[in-house]
XYZ file of C-alpha atoms in Angstrom:
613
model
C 2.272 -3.737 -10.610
C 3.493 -2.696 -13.970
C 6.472 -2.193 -15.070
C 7.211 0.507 -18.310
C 10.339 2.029 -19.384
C 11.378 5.189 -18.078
C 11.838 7.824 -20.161
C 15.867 8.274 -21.275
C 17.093 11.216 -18.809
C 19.100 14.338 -19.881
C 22.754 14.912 -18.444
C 23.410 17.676 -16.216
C 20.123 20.421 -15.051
C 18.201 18.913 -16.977
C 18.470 15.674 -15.666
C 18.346 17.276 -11.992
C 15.193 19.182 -13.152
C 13.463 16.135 -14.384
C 13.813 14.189 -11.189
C 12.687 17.559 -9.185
C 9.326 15.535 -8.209
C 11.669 12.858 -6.594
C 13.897 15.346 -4.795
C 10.652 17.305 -3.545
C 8.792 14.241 -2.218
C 11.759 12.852 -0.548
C 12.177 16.011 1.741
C 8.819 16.426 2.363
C 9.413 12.625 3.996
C 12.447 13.672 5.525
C 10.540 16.758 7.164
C 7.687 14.371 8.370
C 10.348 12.375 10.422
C 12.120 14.956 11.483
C 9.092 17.275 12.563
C 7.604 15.118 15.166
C 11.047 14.153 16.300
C 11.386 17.918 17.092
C 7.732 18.276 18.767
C 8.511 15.386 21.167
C 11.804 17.189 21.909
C 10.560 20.685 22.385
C 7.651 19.799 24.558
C 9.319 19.318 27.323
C 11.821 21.520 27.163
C 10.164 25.018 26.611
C 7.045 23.805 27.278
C 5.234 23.970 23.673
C 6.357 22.358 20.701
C 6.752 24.027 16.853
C 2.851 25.504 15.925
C 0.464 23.128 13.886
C 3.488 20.514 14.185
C 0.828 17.730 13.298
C -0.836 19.912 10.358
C 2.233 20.732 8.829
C 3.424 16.489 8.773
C -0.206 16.393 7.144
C 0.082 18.215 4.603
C 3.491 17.355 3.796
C 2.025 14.194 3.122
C 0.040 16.024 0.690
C 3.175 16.838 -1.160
C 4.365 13.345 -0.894
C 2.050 11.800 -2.416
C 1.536 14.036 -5.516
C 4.869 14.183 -6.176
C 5.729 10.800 -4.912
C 3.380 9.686 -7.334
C 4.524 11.535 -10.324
C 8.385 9.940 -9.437
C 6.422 6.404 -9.687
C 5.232 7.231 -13.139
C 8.497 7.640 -14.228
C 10.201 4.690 -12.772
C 7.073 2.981 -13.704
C 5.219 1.375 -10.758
C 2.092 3.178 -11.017
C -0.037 0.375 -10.257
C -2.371 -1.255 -13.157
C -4.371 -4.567 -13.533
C -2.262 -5.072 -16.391
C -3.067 -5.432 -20.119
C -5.701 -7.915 -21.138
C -6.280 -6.111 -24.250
C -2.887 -5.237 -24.932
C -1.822 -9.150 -25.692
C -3.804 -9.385 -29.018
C -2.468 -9.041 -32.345
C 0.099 -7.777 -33.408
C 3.024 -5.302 -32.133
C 1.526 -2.305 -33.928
C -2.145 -3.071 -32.337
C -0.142 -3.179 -29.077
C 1.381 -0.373 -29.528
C -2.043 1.553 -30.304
C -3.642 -0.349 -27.235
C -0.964 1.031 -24.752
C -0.978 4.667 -26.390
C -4.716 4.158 -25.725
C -4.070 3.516 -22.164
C -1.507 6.020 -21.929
C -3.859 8.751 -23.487
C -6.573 7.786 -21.897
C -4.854 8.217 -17.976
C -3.085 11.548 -19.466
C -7.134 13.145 -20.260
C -8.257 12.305 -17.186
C -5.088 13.404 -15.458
C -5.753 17.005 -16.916
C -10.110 16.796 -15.756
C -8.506 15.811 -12.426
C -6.179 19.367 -12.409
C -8.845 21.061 -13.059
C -11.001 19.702 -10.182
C -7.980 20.194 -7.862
C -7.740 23.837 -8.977
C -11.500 24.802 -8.299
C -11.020 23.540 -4.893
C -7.796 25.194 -4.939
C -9.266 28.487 -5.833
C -11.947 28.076 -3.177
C -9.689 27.600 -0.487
C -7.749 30.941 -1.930
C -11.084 32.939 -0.960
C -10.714 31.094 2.527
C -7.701 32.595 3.350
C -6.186 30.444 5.584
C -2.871 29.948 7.163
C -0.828 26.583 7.853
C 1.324 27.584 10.665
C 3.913 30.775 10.590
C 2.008 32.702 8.234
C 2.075 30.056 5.391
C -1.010 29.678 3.502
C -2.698 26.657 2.603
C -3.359 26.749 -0.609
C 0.561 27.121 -1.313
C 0.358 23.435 -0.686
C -2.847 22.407 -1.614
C -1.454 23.919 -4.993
C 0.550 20.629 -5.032
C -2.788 18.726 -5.795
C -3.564 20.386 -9.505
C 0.408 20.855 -10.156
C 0.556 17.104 -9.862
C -2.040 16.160 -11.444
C -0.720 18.417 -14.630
C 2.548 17.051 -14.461
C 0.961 13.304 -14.187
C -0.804 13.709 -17.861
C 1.770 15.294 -19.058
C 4.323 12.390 -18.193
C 1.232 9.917 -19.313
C 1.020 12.040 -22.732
C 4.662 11.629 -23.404
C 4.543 7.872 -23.203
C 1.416 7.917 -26.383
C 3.964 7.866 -29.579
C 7.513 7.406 -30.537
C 8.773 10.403 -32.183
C 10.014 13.841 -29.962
C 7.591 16.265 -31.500
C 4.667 14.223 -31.509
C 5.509 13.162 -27.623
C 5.380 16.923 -26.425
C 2.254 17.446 -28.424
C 0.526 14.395 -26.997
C 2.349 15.500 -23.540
C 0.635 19.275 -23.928
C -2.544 18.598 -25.562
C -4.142 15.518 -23.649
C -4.239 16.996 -19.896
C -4.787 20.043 -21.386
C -7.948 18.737 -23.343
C -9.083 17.213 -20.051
C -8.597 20.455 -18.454
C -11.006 22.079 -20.889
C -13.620 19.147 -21.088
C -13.788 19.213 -17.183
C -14.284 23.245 -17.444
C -16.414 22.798 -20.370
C -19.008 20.107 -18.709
C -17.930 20.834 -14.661
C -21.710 20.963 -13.383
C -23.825 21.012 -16.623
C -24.805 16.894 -16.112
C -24.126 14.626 -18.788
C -24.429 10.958 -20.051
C -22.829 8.138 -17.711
C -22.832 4.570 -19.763
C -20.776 5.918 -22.691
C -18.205 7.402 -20.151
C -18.416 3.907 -18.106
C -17.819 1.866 -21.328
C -14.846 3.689 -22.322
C -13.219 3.624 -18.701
C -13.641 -0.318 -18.881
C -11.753 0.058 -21.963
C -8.485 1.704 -20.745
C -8.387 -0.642 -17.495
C -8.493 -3.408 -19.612
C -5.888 -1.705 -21.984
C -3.648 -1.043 -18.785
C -4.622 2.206 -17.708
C -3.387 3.238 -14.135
C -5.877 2.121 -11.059
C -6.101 5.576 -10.000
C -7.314 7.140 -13.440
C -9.924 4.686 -13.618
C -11.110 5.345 -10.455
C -10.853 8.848 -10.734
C -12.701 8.985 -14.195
C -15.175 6.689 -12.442
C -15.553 9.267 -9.808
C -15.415 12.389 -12.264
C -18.438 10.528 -14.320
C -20.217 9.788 -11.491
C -20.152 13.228 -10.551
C -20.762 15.009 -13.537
C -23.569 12.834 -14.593
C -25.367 14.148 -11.651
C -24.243 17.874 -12.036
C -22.414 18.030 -9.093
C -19.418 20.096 -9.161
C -16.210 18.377 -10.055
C -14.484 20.109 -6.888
C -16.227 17.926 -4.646
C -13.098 14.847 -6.039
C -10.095 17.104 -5.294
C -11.778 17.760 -1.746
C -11.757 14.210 -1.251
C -8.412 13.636 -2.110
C -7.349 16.179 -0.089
C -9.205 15.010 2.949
C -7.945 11.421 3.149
C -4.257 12.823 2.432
C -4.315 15.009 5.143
C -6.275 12.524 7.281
C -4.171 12.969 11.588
C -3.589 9.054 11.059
C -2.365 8.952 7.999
C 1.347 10.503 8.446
C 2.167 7.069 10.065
C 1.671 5.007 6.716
C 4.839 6.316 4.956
C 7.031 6.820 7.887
C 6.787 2.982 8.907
C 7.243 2.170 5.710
C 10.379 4.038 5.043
C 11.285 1.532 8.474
C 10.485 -1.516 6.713
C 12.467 -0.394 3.293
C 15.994 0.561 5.159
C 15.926 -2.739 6.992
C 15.069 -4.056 3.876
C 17.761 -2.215 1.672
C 20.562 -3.088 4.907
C 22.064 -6.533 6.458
C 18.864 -6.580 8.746
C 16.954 -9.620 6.795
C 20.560 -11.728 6.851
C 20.928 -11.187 10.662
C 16.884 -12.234 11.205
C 17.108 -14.875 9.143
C 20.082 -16.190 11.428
C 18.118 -15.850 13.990
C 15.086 -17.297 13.208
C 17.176 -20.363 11.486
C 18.964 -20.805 15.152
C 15.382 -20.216 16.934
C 13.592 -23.094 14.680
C 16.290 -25.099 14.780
C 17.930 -27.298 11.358
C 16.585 -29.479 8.605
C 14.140 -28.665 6.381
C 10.839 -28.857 9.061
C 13.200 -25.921 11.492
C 13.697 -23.931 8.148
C 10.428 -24.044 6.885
C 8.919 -22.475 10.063
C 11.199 -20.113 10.289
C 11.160 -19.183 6.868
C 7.599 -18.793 7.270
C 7.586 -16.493 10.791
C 10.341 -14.232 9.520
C 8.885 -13.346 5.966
C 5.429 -12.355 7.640
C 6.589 -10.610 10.212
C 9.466 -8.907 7.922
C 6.414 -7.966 5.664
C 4.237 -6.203 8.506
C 7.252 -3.674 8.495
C 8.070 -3.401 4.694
C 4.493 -2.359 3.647
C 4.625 -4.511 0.534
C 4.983 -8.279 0.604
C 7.057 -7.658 -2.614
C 9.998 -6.056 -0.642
C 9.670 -9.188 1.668
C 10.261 -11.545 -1.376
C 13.230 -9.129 -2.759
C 14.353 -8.716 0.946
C 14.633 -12.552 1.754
C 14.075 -14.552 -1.149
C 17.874 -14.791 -1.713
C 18.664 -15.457 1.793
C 16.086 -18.178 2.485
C 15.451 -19.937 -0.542
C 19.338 -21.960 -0.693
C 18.831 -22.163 2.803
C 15.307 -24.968 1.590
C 17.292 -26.189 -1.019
C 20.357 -27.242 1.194
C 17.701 -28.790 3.639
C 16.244 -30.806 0.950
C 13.707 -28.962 0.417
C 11.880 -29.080 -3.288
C 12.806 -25.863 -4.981
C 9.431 -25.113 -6.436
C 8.039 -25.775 -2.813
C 10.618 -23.381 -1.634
C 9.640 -20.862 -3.493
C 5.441 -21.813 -3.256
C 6.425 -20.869 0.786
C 8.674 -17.582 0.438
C 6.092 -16.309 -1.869
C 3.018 -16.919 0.384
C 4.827 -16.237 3.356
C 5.253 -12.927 2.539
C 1.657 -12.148 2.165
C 0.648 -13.277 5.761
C 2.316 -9.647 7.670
C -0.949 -7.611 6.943
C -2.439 -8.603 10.148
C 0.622 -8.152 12.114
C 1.400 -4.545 13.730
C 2.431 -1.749 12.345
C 1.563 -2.826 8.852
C 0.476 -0.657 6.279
C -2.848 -1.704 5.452
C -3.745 -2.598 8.995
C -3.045 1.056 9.827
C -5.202 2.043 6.650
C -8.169 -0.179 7.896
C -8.055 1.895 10.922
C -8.184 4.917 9.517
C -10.975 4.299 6.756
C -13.197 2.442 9.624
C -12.038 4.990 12.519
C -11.094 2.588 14.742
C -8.611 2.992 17.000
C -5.309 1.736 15.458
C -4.108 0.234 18.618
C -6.753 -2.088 18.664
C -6.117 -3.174 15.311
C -2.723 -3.938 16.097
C -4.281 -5.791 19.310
C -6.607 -7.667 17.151
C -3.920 -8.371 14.647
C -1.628 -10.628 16.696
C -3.799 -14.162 16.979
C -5.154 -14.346 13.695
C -1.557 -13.576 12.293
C -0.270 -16.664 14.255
C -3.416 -18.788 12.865
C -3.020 -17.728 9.512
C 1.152 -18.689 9.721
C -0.754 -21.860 11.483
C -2.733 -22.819 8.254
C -0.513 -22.140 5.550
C 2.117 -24.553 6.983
C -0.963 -27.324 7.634
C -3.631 -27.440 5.192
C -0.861 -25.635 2.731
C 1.540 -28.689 2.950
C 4.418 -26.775 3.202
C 5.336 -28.786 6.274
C 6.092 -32.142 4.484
C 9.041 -33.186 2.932
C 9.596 -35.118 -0.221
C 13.197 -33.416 -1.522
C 15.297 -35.679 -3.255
C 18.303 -33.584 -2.994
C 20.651 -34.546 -0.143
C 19.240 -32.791 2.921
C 20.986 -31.563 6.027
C 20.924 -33.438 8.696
C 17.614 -31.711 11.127
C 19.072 -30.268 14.374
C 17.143 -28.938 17.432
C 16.946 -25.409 18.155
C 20.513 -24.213 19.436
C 19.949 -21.655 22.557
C 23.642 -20.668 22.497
C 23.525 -19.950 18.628
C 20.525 -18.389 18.999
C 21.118 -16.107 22.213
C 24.424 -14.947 19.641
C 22.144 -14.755 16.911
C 19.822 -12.613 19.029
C 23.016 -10.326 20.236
C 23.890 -9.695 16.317
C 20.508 -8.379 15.510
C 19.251 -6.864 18.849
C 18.632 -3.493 17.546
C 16.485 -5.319 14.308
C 15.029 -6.866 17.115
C 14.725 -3.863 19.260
C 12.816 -2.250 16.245
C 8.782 -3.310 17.089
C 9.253 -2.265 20.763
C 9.878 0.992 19.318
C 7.263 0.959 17.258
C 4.613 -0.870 19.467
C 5.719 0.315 22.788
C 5.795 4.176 22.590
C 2.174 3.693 21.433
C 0.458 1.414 23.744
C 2.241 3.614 26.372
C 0.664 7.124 25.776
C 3.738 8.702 24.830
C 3.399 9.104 21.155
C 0.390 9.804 18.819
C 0.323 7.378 15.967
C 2.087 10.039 13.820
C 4.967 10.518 16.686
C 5.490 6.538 16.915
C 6.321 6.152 13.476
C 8.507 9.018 12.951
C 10.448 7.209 16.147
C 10.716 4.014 14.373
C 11.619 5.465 11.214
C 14.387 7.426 13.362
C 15.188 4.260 15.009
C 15.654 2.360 12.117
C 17.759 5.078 10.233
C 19.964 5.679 13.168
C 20.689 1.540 13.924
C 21.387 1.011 10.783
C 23.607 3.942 9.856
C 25.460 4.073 13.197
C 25.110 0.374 14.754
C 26.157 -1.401 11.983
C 27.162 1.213 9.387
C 25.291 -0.202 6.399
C 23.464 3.271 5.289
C 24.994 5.555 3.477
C 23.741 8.801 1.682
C 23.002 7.089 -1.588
C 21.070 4.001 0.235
C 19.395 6.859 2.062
C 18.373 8.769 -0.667
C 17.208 5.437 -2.653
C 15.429 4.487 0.483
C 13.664 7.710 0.831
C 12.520 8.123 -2.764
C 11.351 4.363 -3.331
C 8.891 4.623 -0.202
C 8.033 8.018 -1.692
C 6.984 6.259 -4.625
C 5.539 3.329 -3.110
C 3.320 5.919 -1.359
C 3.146 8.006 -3.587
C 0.912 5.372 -5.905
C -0.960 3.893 -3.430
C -2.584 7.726 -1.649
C -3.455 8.808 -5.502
C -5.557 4.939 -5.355
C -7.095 5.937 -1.852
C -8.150 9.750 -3.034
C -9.768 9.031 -5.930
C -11.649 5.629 -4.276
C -12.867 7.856 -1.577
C -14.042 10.128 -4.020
C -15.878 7.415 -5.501
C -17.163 5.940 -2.215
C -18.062 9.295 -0.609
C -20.482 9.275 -4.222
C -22.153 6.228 -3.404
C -22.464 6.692 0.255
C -24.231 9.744 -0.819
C -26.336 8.085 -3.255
C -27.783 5.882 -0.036
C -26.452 2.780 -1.819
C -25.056 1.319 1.464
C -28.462 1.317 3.271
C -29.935 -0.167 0.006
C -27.665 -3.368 0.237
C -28.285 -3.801 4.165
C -31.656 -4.098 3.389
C -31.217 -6.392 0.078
C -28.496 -8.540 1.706
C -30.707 -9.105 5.095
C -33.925 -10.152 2.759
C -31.334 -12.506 1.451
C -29.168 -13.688 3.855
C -30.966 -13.887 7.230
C -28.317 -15.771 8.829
C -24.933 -13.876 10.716
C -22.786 -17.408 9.603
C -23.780 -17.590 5.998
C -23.428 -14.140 5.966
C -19.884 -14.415 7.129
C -19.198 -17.673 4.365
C -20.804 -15.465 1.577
C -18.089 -12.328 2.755
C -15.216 -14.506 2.835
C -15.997 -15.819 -0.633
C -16.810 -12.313 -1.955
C -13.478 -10.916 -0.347
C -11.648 -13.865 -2.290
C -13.326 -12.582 -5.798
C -12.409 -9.010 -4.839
C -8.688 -9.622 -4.006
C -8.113 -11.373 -7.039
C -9.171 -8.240 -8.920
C -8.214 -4.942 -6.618
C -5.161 -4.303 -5.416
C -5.490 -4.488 -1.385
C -5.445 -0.493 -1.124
C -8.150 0.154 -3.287
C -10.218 -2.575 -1.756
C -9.764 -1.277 1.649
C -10.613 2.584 0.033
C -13.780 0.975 -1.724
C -15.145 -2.077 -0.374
C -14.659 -1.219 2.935
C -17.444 1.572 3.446
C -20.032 -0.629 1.502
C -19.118 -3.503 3.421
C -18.879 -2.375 6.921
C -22.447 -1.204 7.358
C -23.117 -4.917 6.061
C -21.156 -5.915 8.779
C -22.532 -3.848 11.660
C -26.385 -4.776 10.780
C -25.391 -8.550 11.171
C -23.565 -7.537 14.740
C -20.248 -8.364 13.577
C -17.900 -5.510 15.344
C -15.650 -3.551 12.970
C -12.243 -4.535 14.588
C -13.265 -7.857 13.681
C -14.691 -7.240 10.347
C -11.603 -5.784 9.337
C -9.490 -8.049 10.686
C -11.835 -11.085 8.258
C -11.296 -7.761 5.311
C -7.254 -7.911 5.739
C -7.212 -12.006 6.231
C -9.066 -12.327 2.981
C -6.951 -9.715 1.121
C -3.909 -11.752 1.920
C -5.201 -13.975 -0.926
C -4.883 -10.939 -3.026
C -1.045 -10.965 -3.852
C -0.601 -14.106 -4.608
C -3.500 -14.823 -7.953
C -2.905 -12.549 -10.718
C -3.785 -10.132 -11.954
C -3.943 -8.106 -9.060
C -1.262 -10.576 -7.129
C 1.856 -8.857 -6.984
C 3.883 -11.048 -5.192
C 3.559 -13.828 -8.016
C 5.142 -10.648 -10.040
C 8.027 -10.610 -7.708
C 8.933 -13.949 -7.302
C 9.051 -14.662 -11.044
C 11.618 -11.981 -11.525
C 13.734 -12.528 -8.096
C 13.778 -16.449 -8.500
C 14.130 -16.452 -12.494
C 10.859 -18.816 -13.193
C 7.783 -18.206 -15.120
C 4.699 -16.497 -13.702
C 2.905 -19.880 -14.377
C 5.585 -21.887 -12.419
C 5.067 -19.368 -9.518
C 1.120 -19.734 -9.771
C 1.023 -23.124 -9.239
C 3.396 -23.240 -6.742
C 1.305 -20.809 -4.374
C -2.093 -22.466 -5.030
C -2.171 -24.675 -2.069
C -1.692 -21.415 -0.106
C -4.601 -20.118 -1.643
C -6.556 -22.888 -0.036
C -5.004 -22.418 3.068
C -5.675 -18.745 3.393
C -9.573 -19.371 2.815
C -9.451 -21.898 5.631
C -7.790 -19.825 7.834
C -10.073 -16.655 6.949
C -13.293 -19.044 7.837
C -11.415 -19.543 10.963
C -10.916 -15.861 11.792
C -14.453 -14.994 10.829
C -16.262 -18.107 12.959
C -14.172 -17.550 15.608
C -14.627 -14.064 16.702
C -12.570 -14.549 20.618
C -9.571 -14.496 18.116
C -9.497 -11.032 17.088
C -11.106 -9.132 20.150
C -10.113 -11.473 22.928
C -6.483 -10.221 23.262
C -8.026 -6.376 23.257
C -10.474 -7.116 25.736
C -8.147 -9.058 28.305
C -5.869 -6.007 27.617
C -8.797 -3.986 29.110
């Protein structure tokens, strides 16, 4: 995750008209909750619900992310792999390497609005209608708009001065535009546009320009038209499952923004009884399952960290230990229900997402299991006075439980109006998102209309970056999957490796590699249709493939430079990035021992399911 500074903000309408992208994205989030709030009302009532009340959510997802993503750039947390490049010489060369970057994202930004608009302009001939008469393309329009916008932000950001900023701002997407127009079909030469796209990811280019020039070169090295990217995009964005992604994660970022991590951590504390072994496992149970409802394991660490961290150190517990467990802790909630990526696995693999959540459960507990074992979190060795340990307290914790019964309340919601038939996917997440909103604004009166508001446009942001990653990878993927390259590597892989258990050792150290480098979106958007045919030809199911996939991407946030939790820690605890590092690398271990587990053991993903059958 990078971090840049935001550009200084004008007073009055035009400071309101420069955070219009903000504004927009957050009520086209509010609509999706509130939309399939009013379907599940309506239904029953006058016996049909408002027309294409699915569709429309869709597509205002559409308009979330493009604008979503544009309020990211801004505030900076358009994700990159950081700059390798840009920490030689001196401050000038810097300077040139991150205009470079910059520029770079800003020309592909513009090729990108041009693909959106000939897709655009094809769906214009098409004619048709959203629901009430609206048109599509009104908000398919959304896709090239953004896109401009996007370079022209990215242009702004290539040199100091005012003039020379709204000529770099103008001229860069709107060179892309006309290369893209220029070359859009004709064919052209691939290494030279591969060599300089390795040059602006190294220089700190965003993930999803790379990927998107990637895709663009791809395409246009073949001939093929460049539409064939936007209608990608536009396709995952819009995908029936996908609505549920933001909506759960606006869940996880109230409780995170409210009292809701002090009252859980009370709880837990109070379930796992005192000391430093009772606060060590229940620091370690309430940051993963606090991170498979915030989305991001960062939150967790921003959430928490505070709250749990003096709670170690008063037990005793070594402080760089301490924070070794809050960090690693909060990478383990990807397997647990309804998190983010788990939900994205499901939707890129078409399973069904209930039996990801199903297949989830175990391996989260045996992954928890592991890091506290073979990650020596569970021994001692403070030298600081420690509290005295205590048992667990049933009367502290049945008040404990009281205080935070509607926190607790919160994965029933989610969980429950699923499993029972009574929501889609789309209509169980708007719930919880209701849920949490209403709890927290009403039960204990800790959300206000500013919290709101910053709630609403961080997960628009959060979002906002990671659908841009998933368009442009499936752009890319949809390329090779085309290009037969999956059914090549079944057939070079099974030459190679002829056995399913060497197989599964060579995946789980591959997956390692991979989450060191991609950030766990894009890996699930890439790797994940190469990797599953691999899967299948061995006999490996896909719930439990992508339960291995999501096990070994845990790794992922905690070794740089893709690991953003080592990020967060270093700036919510005050330590280096190289103090953090070390103190997560026995958790590294631990995750690859638990992963092995997961993929040996097969009963432990698909046995709950099945009994459940």
């Amino acid at each position: 995750m990078a971090e840049q500074a935001a550009l200084p903000a004008a007073g009055g309408p035009a400071r309101w008209l420069a955070r219009f992208d903000e504004g927009l994205a957050s009520v086209a989030l509010a609509l999706m909750v509130l939309l399939p709030l009013a379907e599940i009302a309506l239904r029953p009532l006058m016996g049909r619900g408002i027309e294409n009340a699915s569709v429309l959510v869709q597509h205002l997802g559409l308009l979330l992310a493009m604008f979503g993503a544009v309020a990211a750039e801004r505030h900076g947390h358009l994700s990159t792999l950081g700059s390798s490049l840009g920490q030689l010489g001196s401050e000038r060369s810097r300077a040139w390497v991150q205009a470079f970057a910059k520029g770079s994202a800003a020309l592909l930004c513009g090729m990108l609005a041009l693909a959106s608009w000939r897709f655009v302009a094809s769906e214009i001939e098409g004619a048709q209608t959203l629901a009430y008469g609206l048109p599509v393309w009104w908000v398919q329009a959304g896709m090239p708009l953004g896109f401009a916008l996007l370079g022209f932000k990215l242009g702004l950001r290539c040199a100091p001065g005012l003039l020379a900023r709204l000529a770099l701002g103008l001229t860069l997407p709107l060179g892309g535009w006309l290369l893209a127009a220029a070359g859009d079909g004709q064919g052209g030469l691939l290494w030279p546009a591969l060599a300089l796209l390795l040059l602006a990811l190294l220089a700190g280019a965003p993930v999803f320009a790379v990927l998107g020039g990637l895709a663009l070169a791809l395409f246009w090295s073949d001939g093929l038209p460049l539409a064939s990217i936007a209608l990608s995009h536009y396709q995952i964005t819009v995908n029936p499952s996908l609505p549920a992604l933001p909506l759960f994660t606006l869940a996880g970022l109230v409780m995170a923004r409210t009292g809701a991590a002090q009252r859980l951590g009370t709880l837990f504390v109070a379930l796992f009884g005192g000391g430093a072994r009772g606060t060590v496992l229940a620091a370690a149970v309430l940051c993963s399952a606090f991170t498979a409802f915030t989305g991001g394991s960062g939150v967790t660490i921003l959430a928490l960290g505070g709250l749990l961290l003096p709670l170690l150190r008063n037990a005793g517990y070594p402080e760089q230990r301490g924070i070794g467990l809050v960090t690693s802790a909060s990478a383990l909630g990807v397997l647990l229900a309804p998190s983010v990526p788990l939900i994205m696995y499901a939707v890129i693999a078409r399973v069904p997402i209930m039996d990801m959540f199903l297949a989830g459960l175990l391996p989260a507990l045996v992954m928890v299991a592991c890091l506290l074992l073979f990650g020596g979190f569970l021994r001692g060795g403070g030298s600081a006075p420690a509290t005295p340990a205590s048992r667990p307290n049933a009367r502290q914790a049945m008040a404990a439980a009281w205080t935070a019964k509607w926190e607790i309340l919160a994965p029933v919601v989610a969980i429950g109006s699923l499993a029972s038939g009574l929501a889609t996917p789309t209509e169980s997440a708007a719930l919880t998102a209701a849920y949490a909103l209403l709890t927290q604004a009403l039960a204990h009166r800790e959300l206000g209309w500013r919290r709101l508001a910053r709630c609403l446009s961080e997960c628009a942001q959060l979002i906002g970056g990671v659908m841009l990653i998933l368009g442009m990878a499936l752009a890319l993927t949809n390329f090779l999957v085309d290009a037969g390259i999956p059914d090549r590597a079944v057939e070079w892989v099974q030459g190679a490796i002829p056995n399913k258990y060497l197989f599964l050792l060579a995946l789980c150290a591959f997956l390692f590699v991979a989450a060191a480098l991609m950030e766990i979106f894009a890996a699930i958007a890439v790797l994940v249709p190469l990797l599953l045919p691999l899967a299948l030809a061995y006999g490996i199911d896909p719930v439990h493939f992508g339960i291995i996939f999501l096990a070994a991407m845990e790794v992922g946030f905690l070794c740089p430079p893709a690991g953003m939790n080592i990020y967060f820690a270093a700036a919510m605890f005050g330590k280096s990035i190289r103090y953090v590092a070390s103190a997560v690398l026995p958790a590294m271990l631990a995750i690859f021992v638990g992963t092995l587990l997961i993929a040996l053991l097969p009963g432990l993903s698909l046995g709950l399911a099945a009994l459940m059958r």
